[in-house]
Structure formats: C-alpha cells, structure tokens
Coordinates of C-alpha atoms in Angstrom, one line a residue:
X243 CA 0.0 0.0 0.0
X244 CA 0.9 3.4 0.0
X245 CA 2.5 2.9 3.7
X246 CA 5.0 0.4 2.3
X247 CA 6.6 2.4 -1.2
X248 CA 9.2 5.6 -0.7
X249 CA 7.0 8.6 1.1
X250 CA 8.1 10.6 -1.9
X251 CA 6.2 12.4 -4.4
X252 CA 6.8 11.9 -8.3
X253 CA 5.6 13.0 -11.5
X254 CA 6.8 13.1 -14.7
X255 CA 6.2 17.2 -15.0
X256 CA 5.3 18.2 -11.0
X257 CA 6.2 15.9 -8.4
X258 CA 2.5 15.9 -7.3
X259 CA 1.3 12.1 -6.8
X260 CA 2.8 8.9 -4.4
X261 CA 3.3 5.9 -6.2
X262 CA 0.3 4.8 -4.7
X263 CA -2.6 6.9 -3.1
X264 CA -2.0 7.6 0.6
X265 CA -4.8 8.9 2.7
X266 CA -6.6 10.4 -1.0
X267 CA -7.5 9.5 -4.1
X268 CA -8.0 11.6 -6.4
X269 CA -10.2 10.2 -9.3
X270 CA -12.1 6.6 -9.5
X271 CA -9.5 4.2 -10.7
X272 CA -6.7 5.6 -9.0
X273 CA -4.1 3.0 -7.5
X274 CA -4.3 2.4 -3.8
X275 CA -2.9 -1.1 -3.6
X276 CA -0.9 -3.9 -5.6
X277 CA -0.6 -7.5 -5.0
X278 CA 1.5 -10.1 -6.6
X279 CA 1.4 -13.5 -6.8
X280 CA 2.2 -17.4 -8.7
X281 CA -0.6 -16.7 -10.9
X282 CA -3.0 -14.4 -12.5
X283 CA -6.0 -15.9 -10.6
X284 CA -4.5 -15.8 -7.0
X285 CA -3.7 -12.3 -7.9
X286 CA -7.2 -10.9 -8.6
X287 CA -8.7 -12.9 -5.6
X288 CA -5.5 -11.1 -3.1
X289 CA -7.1 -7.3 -5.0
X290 CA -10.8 -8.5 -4.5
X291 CA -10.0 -9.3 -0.8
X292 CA -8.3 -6.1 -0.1
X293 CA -10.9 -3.8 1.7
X294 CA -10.6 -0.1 1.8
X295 CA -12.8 2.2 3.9
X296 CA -13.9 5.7 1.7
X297 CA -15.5 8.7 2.8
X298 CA -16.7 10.4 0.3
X299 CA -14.9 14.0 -0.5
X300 CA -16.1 16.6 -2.7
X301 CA -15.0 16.8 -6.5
X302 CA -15.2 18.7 -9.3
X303 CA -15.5 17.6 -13.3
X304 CA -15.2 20.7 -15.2
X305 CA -11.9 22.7 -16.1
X306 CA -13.9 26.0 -15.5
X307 CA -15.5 25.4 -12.5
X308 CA -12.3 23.8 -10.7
X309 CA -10.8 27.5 -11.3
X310 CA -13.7 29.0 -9.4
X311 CA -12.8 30.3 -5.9
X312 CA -15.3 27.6 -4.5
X313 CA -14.2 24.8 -6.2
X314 CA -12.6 21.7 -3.9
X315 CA -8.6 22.3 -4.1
X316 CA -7.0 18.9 -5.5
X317 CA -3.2 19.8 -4.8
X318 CA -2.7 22.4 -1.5
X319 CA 1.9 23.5 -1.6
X320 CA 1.3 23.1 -5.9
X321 CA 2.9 27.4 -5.0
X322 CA 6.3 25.3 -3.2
X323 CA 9.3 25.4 -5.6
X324 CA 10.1 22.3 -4.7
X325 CA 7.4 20.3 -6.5
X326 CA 8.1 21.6 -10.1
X327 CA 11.3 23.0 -9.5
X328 CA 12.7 20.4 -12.5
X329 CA 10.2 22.2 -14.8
X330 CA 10.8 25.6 -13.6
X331 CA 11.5 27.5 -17.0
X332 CA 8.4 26.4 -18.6
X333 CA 5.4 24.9 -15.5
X334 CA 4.5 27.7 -13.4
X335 CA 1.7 26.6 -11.3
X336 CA -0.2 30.0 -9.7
X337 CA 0.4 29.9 -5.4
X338 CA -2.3 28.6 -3.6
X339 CA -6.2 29.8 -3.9
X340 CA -5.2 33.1 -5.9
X341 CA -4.5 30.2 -8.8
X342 CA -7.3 27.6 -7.8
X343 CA -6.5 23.8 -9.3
X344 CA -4.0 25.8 -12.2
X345 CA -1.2 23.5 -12.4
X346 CA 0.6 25.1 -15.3
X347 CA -0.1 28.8 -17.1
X348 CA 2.0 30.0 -20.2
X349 CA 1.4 33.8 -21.0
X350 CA 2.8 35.8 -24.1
X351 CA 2.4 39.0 -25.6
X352 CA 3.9 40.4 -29.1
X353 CA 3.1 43.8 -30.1
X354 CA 0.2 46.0 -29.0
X355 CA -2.7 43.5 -28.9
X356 CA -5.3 45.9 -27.5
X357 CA -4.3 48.7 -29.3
X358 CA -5.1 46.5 -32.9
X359 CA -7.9 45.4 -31.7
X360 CA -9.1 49.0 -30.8
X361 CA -8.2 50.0 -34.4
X362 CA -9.4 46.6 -36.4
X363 CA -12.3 47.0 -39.0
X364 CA -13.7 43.9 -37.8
X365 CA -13.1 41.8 -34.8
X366 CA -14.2 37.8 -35.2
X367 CA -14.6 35.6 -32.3
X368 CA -15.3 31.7 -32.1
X369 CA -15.1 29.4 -28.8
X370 CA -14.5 25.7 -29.3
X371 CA -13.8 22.6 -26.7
X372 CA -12.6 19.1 -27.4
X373 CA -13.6 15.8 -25.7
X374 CA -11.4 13.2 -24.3
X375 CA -10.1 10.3 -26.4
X376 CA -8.2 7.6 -25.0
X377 CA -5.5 6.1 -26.8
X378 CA -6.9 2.4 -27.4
X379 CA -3.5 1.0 -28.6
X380 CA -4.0 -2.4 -29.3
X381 CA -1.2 -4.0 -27.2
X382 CA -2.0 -2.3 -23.4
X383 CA 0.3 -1.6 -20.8
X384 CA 2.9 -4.5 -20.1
X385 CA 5.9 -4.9 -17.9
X386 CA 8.3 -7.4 -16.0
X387 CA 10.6 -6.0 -13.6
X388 CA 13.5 -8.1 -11.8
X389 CA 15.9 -7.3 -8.8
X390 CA 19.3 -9.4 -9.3
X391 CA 20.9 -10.1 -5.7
X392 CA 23.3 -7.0 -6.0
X393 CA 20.0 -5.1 -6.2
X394 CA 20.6 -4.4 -9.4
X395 CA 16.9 -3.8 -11.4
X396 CA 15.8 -4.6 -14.6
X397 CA 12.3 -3.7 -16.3
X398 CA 11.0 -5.0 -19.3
X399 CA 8.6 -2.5 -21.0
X400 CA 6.3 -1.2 -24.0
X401 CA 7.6 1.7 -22.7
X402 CA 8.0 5.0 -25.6
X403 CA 11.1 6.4 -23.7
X404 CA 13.1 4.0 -22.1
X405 CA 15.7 6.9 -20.7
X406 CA 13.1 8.9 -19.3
X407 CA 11.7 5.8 -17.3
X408 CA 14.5 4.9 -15.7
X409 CA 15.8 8.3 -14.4
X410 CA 11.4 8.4 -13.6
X411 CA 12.3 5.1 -11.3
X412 CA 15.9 6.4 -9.8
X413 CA 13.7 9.4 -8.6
X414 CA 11.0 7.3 -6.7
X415 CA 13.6 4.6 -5.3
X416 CA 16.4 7.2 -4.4
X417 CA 19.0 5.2 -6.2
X418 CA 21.6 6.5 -9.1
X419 CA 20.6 5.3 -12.6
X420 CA 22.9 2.9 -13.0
X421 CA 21.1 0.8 -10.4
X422 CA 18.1 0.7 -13.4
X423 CA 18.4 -0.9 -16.5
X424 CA 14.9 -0.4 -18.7
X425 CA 15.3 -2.9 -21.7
X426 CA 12.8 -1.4 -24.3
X427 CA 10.1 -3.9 -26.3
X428 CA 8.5 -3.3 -29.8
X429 CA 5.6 -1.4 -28.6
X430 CA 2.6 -2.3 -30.2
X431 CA 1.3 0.8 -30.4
X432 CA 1.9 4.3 -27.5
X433 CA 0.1 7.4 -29.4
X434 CA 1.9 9.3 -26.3
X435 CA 0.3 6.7 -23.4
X436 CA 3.3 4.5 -23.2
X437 CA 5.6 6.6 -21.4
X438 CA 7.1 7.2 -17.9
X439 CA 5.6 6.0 -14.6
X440 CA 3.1 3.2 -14.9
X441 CA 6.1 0.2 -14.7
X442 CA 6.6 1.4 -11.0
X443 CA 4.0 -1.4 -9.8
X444 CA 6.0 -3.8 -11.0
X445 CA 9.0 -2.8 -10.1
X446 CA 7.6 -2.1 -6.2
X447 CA 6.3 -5.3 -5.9
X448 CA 9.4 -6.9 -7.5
X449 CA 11.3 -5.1 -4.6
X450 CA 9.1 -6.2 -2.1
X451 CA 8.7 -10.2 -2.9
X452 CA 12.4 -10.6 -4.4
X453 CA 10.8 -12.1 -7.6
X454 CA 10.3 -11.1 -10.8
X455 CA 7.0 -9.2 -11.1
X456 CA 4.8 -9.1 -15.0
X457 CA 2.0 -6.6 -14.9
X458 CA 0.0 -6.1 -17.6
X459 CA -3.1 -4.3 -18.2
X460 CA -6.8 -5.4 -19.4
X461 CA -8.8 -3.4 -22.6
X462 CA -10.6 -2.3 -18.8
X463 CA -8.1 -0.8 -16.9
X464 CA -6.8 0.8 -19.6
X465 CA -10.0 3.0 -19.3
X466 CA -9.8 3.4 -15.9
X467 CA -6.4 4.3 -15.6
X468 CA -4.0 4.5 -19.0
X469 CA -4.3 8.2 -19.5
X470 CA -6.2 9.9 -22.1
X471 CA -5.9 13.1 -24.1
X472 CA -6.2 16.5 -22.2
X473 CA -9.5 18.3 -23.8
X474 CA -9.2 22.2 -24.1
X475 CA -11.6 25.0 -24.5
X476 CA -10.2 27.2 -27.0
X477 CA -11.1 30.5 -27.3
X478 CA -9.3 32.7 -30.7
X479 CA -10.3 35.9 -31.1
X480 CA -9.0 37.9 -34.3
X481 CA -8.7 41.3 -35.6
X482 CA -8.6 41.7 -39.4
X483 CA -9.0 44.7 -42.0
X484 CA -11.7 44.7 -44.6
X485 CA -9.0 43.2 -47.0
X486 CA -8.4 40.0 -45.4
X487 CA -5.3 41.2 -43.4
X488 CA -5.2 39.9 -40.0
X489 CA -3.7 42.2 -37.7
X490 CA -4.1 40.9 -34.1
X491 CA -5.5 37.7 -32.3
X492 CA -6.0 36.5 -28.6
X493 CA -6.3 32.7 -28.1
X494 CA -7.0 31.3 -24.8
X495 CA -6.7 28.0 -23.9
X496 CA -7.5 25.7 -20.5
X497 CA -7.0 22.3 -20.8
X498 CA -7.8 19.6 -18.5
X499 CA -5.3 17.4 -16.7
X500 CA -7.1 15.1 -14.7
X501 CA -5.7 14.5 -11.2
X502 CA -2.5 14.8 -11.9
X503 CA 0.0 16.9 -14.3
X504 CA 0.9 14.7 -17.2
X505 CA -0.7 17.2 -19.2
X506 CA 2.0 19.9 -19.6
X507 CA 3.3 19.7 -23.0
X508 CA 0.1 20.4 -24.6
X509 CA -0.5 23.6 -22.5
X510 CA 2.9 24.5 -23.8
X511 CA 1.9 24.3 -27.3
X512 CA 0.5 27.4 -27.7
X513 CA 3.5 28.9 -28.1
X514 CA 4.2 27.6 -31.0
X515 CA 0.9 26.8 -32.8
X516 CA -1.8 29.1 -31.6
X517 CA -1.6 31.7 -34.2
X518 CA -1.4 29.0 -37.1
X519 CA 1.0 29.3 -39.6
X520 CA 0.3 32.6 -40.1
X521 CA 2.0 36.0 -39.6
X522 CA 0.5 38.3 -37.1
X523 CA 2.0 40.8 -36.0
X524 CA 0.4 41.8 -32.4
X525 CA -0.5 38.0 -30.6
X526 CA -1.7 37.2 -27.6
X527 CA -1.5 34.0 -26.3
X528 CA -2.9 32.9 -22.5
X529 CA -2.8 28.8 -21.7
X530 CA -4.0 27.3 -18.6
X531 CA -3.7 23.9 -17.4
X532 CA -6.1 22.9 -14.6
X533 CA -6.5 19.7 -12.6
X534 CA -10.3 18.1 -12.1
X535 CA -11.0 14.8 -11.0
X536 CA -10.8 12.3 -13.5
X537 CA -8.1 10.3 -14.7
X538 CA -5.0 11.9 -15.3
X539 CA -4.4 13.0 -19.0
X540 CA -1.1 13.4 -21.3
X541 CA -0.4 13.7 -24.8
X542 CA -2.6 12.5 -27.8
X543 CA -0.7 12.3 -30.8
X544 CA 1.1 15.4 -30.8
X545 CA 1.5 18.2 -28.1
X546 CA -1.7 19.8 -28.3
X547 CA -1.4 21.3 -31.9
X548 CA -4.1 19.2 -33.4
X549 CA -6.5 20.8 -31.4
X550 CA -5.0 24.5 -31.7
X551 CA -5.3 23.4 -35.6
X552 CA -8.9 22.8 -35.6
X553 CA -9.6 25.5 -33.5
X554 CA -7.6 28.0 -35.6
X555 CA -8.4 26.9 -39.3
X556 CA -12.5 26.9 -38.3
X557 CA -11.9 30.4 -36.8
X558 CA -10.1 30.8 -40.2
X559 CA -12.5 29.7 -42.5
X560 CA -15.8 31.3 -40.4
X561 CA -13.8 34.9 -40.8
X562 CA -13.5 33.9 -44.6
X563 CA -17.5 33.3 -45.2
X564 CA -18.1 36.0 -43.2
X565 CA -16.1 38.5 -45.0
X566 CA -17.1 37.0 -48.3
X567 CA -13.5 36.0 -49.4
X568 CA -12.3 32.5 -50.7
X569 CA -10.8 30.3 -48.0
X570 CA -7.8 30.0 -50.2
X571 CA -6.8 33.7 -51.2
X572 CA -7.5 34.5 -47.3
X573 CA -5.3 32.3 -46.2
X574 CA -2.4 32.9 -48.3
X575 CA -3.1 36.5 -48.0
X576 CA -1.6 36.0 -44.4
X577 CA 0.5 32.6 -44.4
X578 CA 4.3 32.5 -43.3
X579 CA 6.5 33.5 -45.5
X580 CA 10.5 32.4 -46.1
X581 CA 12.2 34.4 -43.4
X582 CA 9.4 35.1 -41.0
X583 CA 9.3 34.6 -37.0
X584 CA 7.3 32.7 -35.4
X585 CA 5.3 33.4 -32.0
X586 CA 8.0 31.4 -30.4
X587 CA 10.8 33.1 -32.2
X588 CA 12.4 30.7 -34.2
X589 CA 13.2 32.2 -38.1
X590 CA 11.6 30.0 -40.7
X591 CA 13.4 28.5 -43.2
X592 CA 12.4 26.4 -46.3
X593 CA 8.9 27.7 -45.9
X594 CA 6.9 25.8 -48.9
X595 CA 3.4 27.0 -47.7
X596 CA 2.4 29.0 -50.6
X597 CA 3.6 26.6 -52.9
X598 CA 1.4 23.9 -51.2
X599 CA -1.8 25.4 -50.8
X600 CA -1.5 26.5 -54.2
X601 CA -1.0 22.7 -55.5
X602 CA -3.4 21.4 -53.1
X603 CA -6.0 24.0 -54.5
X604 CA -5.4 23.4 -58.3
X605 CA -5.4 19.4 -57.7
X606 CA -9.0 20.1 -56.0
X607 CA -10.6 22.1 -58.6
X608 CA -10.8 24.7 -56.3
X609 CA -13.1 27.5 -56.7
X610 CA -15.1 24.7 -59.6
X611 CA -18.6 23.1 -58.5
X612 CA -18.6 20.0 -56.0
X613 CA -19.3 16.8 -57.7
X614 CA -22.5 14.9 -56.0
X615 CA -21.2 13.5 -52.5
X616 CA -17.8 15.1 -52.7
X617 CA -17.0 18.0 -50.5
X618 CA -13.9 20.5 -50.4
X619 CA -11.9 21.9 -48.1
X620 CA -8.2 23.3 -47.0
X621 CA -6.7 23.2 -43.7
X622 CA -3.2 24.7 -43.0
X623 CA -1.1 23.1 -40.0
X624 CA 2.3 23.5 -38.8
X625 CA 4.5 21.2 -37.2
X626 CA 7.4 22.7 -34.9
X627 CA 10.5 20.2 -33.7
X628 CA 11.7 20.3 -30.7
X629 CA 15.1 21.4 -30.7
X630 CA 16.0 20.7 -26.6
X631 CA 15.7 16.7 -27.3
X632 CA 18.4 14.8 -28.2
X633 CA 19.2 11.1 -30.0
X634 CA 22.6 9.4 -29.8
X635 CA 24.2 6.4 -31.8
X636 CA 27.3 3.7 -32.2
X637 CA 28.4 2.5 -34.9
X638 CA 31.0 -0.3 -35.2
X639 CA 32.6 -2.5 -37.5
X640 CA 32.9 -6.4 -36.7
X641 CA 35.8 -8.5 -37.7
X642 CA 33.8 -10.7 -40.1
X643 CA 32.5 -7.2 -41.8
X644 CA 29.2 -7.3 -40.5
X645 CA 28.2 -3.9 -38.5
X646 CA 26.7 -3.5 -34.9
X647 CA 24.5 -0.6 -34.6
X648 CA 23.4 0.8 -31.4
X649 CA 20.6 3.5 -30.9
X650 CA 18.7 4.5 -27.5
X651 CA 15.5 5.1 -29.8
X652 CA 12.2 3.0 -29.5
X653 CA 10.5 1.0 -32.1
X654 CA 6.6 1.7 -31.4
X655 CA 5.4 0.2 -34.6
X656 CA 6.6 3.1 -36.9
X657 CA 9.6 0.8 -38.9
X658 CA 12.4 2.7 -36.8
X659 CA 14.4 -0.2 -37.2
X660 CA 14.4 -0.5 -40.9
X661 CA 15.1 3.2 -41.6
X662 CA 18.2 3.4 -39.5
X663 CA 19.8 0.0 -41.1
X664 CA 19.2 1.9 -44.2
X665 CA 20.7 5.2 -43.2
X666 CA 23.6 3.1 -42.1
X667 CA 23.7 0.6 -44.7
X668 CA 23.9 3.9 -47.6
X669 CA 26.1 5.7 -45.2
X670 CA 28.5 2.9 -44.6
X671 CA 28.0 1.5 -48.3
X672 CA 27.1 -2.1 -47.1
X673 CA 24.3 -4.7 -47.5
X674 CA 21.2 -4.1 -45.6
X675 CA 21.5 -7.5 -43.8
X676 CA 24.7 -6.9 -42.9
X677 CA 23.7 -4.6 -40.1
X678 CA 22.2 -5.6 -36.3
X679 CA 20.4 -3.2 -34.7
X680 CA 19.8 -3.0 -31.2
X681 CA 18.0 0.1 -29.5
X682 CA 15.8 0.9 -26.6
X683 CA 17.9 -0.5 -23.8
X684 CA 19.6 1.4 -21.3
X685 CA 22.3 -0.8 -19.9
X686 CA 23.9 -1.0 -23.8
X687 CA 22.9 1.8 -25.7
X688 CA 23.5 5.4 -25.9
X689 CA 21.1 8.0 -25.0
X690 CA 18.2 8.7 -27.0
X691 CA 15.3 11.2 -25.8
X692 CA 12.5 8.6 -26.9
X693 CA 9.6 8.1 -29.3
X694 CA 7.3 11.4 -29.7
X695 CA 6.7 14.0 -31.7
X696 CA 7.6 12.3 -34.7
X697 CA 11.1 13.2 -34.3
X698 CA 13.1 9.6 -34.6
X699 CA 14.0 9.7 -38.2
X700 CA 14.7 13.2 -38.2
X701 CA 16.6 12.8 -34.4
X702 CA 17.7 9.6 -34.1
X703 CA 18.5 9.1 -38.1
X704 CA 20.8 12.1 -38.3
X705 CA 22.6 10.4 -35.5
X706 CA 23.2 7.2 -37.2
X707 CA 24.4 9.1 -40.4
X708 CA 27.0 11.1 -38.8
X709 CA 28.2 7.9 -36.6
X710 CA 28.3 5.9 -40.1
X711 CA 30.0 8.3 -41.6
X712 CA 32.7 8.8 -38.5
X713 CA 33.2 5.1 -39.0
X714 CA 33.7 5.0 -42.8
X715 CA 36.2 7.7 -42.2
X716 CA 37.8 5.7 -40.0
X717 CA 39.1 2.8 -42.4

C-alpha cells in the first residue's frame, strides 16, 4: 500500500502524486494497492480481498468550474518550488487559492494586442472545446521487472522512452541510474500513453517479494487508468481589415489534466501553434492547465497542436465566409512566409506553404462546382521540432564485416528499425542484412530522448548518419 513504497512524491512534470494513493485518491481508478502472486488468478482474488474504507470528498468535473474560488482544491503546496522546480523555466503553477487547481499557465504577448484590436475594422470571435479520447493502442500496458541479488533492477517495457523511465524510477527509489536498466520492447502501439511511470507497480512489488513481477493491463483498466488526451476550450479571437489582413489575435486556452499533471506539454503548445502558420504581428497568447478529478491526461498524438489546428483553421475559415472572401486567397493573404518569426521566435526556413496550398487547391478544382457527395476543403497546419531533445548512436565495425549498430531510440510500430539499417547501410556503403540493430535498452545503448513527436527519423537518423559516416572515415 501506499504505507510500504518511498514517502516521496513523483511525477513526470510536478512531483504531485505517491506511487500509490496515501490517505486520498483523487479520481475513481486511482491505484491504492498492488498485489503479486504465482498466478494471475490468485492475484485478482488477493485485489478483491483487499478492503478499503472511503469517505466520500467533494470533487469537481469541469476545467472552468475547478478554477472558481469555491471549487474543492486537489493539490494544497502546488505554489512550493520544490514540486516543479525540475520544470521551472516552462510549468509555473499559480500559489495557492489566488491560482485555484491551475497547475501550469503559459502567457505571451507580441506587439500592441489591445491597441489592434481597438483599431481593427472587424473583430471575429469563435469558442471551441474538445472531448477526451483515450489512446486504445492495441497492445495495453505490459511490464516485468526483476531485482538481481546486488539489487541491481531490470524492467521490461512497452515503454515510448526507455531513458526517461529509468531516471522516472531512480527518482521514486532514491538510487543512481545505474542501479536501473529499462530494456525497451516493440511497442505495439503508445500514441503518447506509453511513457514514464506506470512500470513502478511492477517494479515495487518486485522489490518487495524478491521475484520477478509481469504486470500487464486489461482493454478495462486501460479506461480506468491508461491516461487519455487532455481536452481544451479554446477560445481565438481575431482582428482583421476589410482586406483580409489579419492584424491581431488573442487565443486562450484551458486544458484539462485530470488529477495529476501529465498534461503539460500540450498547454505548452500554444506557443508555437496558436496563431497558425500565419504571420500576425500583435499576438496574444494565454494557456492554462487545470486539474479536475478524472483520470490523469497526457499527450494525444502530438502536443496539443491538433487541437489548436482545428480551433484555428474553423476560426479561419468562419472569418473567410463572413467577409465573403475564398478560403484559399484569405489564407495565403496572411501565411508564413520564407524568413518570418514565429510566435516562439524561431526564423523560418524552407517555408513551402504558398507553394502547397497552391497545388493542393489546383489538384482540388478549387473554386469549380462539387461533384455529387464530394465535398472540399483546406486546412493549413504546422509542425514545430523540438530542438531541446536529443538522439545518440554507435556505430562499429565487426571482424567478419558485418556492422553493430546501437541507438537508444524505441521502435513503437513506426519501422524505426528498418530506416536506420538503411541510413547506415547507404552511409557505410554495405548490404542491408549486414547490419544488427539494437536500440531501446539502457544498460547498452547510448542516450536517446524517446519516441514522440515524430522526431526519430529526423533525431535519431541524423545520429546514425554522422556515426556511419565517422566510422567509414575511420578505415
């Protein structure tokens, strides 16, 4: 139970939850005991025999009305440094009751919003709000963890980002990293679910019985407790002239992070996607992330710009109909252009966008009558790296010519294993079958950051190239 794991709060953003409930639980679902034993059936009769006195506390369901004054507070200390001081540049949770149930806020300003506004010909505004989704990978949650006799543990997983579970572990146990060893399985599937925290059962049990431990979840408990995506109610408000030129917009975001903060990276996203790939030159851009009872969300295929996009482009296209101008011509009236700064302030390079939505439009027949059943439409969406992750590889040369290849990355289904033998292989000049991969697994590979974001070919492949090409150099 909770009185037998380290009295220790973890998280993979805020240090805000015990590896299992102790005195509270936060949402219905959430972990308050674990059992193992020889078999799957002795198991679930030891969980049905555990009894648990509740008293009944009161909760709140809604991301707007768990910011009201009145609301029940789910976290009290979320103002103490010390629980997101690993975070501190980017979660900033408001102190105490002036910021009620507001784990996370992200505020930026660029030019003189109001002032635009106060000035605008027109001023468009649209509200929207999405629902949860939960993942629904088709191979759930699994695990085994083993403790050698020096201590030493090792965990099995379906895990997206191997690195980032074991230094989740070392944190929770109070041991150095080196103690951990997270050996990384094809993962049948993640979509953002699969990644740091949920292996600690096994692990805590395996510690406690000096056995090895395999956990893995039921189509069920995923439900109950595998995450889900964090919904949002988006607000974007835009000022634009009576030629189609938008000169300032507001977006505000709340998103919903369930009882615990897994849910940061989205509320993050605004930054970089909340004015759409458009340039605009007074923004402002206000994102709150706010706990409620239910089970605790994280990311959804993407950081949060998916729903930013939809938000955005039907803002986009409702100004359009309303001003009487074609979808098309308004949006490439204000898209990025080669050399322009984003909200975030990166400088954009190789910016194809007009190009694009020019092609897209002529292969659509755009501005000719709809065919019966067929319907049109354009959408513009950007995708922004992220430049603070990091992949590393080894390359090396056997005696009978054959070539090991070592990467940190994870293979969730994507073919990561295939692209970087071929990278190698046409680096190194070799037969594709001539190269073993092995990746994911902490005690033998190098560092990678994990599987995310779409970033492992980019990331993970440019690693492999340059260690290929070190190699070749080499001999």
């Amino acid at each position: 139970t909770g009185a037998d794991v380290p009295d220790c709060k973890i998280g993979r953003y805020i240090n805000d939850m015990y590896a299992l409930a102790r005195e509270r639980v936060r949402y219905v679902g959430e972990p308050i005991a674990a059992v193992a034993a020889v078999n799957e059936q002795t198991a679930e009769k030891a969980a049905e025999a555990v009894e648990v006195e509740y008293q009944e506390l009161p909760a709140v369901f809604d991301m707007e009305e768990a910011m009201d004054d009145t609301a029940p507070l789910l976290h009290e200390g979320t103002e103490s440094e010390e629980t997101w001081a690993s975070w501190s540049r980017t979660v900033q949770p408001l102190p105490g009751r002036k910021g009620r149930n507001i784990c996370n806020r992200l505020t930026t300003e660029n030019g003189d919003v109001d002032g635009a506004f106060a000035q605008a010909d027109l001023v468009f505004e649209d509200s929207f709000s999405t629902h949860i989704v939960q993942h629904c990978h088709l191979e759930p949650h699994a695990a085994v963890a083993s403790v050698s006799h020096a201590g030493e543990i090792t965990v099995w997983t379906n895990n997206q980002r191997p690195f980032e579970l074991r230094s989740y572990l070392a944190r929770l146990l109070d041991v150095p990293t080196t103690k951990i060893r997270v050996i990384g399985t094809e993962v049948g599937g993640g979509f953002g679910a699969k990644k740091a925290g949920w292996e600690r059962f096994p692990v805590l049990l395996a510690l406690k019985c000096g056995k090895p431990v395999k956990m893995v979840m039921t189509r069920d408990e995923e439900f109950i407790d595998g995450y889900t995506s964090v919904p949002a109610n988006i607000t974007v408000k835009s000022a634009v002239r009576r030629d189609g030129t938008i000169t300032a917009r507001a977006v505000t975001m709340i998103w919903d992070t369930g009882a615990y903060c897994n849910g940061v990276p989205p509320s993050l996203a605004p930054k970089f996607h909340a004015a759409g790939p458009y340039s605009i030159p007074n923004l402002r851009l206000h994102s709150l992330l706010v706990y409620t009872n239910k089970v605790p969300a994280t990311t959804y295929r993407g950081i949060g710009g998916q729903d930013i996009a939809w938000a955005i482009e039907s803002h986009m296209d409702d100004i359009a109909r309303k001003l009487g101008l074609d979808p098309v011509e308004f949006r490439l009236k204000n898209i990025f252009v080669e050399g322009a700064e984003s909200p975030g302030g990166a400088i954009l390079r190789g910016v194809g966008l007009k190009e694009c939505l020019e092609k897209v439009a002529l292969a659509l027949e755009w501005g000719k009558p709809k065919t019966t059943n067929r319907g049109k439409a354009i959408a513009c969406f950007d995708k922004h790296p992220n430049p603070a992750s990091s992949s590393c590889a080894v390359v090396w040369l056997n005696v009978d010519g054959n070539v090991t290849l070592l990467s940190g990355a994870m293979e969730i289904g994507q073919g990561l294993m295939t692209v970087l033998a071929q990278i190698c292989a046409e680096e190194l000049g070799v037969n594709l079958e001539d190269i073993k991969v092995t990746i994911g697994d902490t005690g033998t590979t190098p560092f990678d950051d994990g599987a995310y974001g779409s970033r492992l070919t980019e990331a993970a492949g440019n690693a492999v190239r340059l260690a290929a090409k070190d190699a070749r150099e080499q001999i």
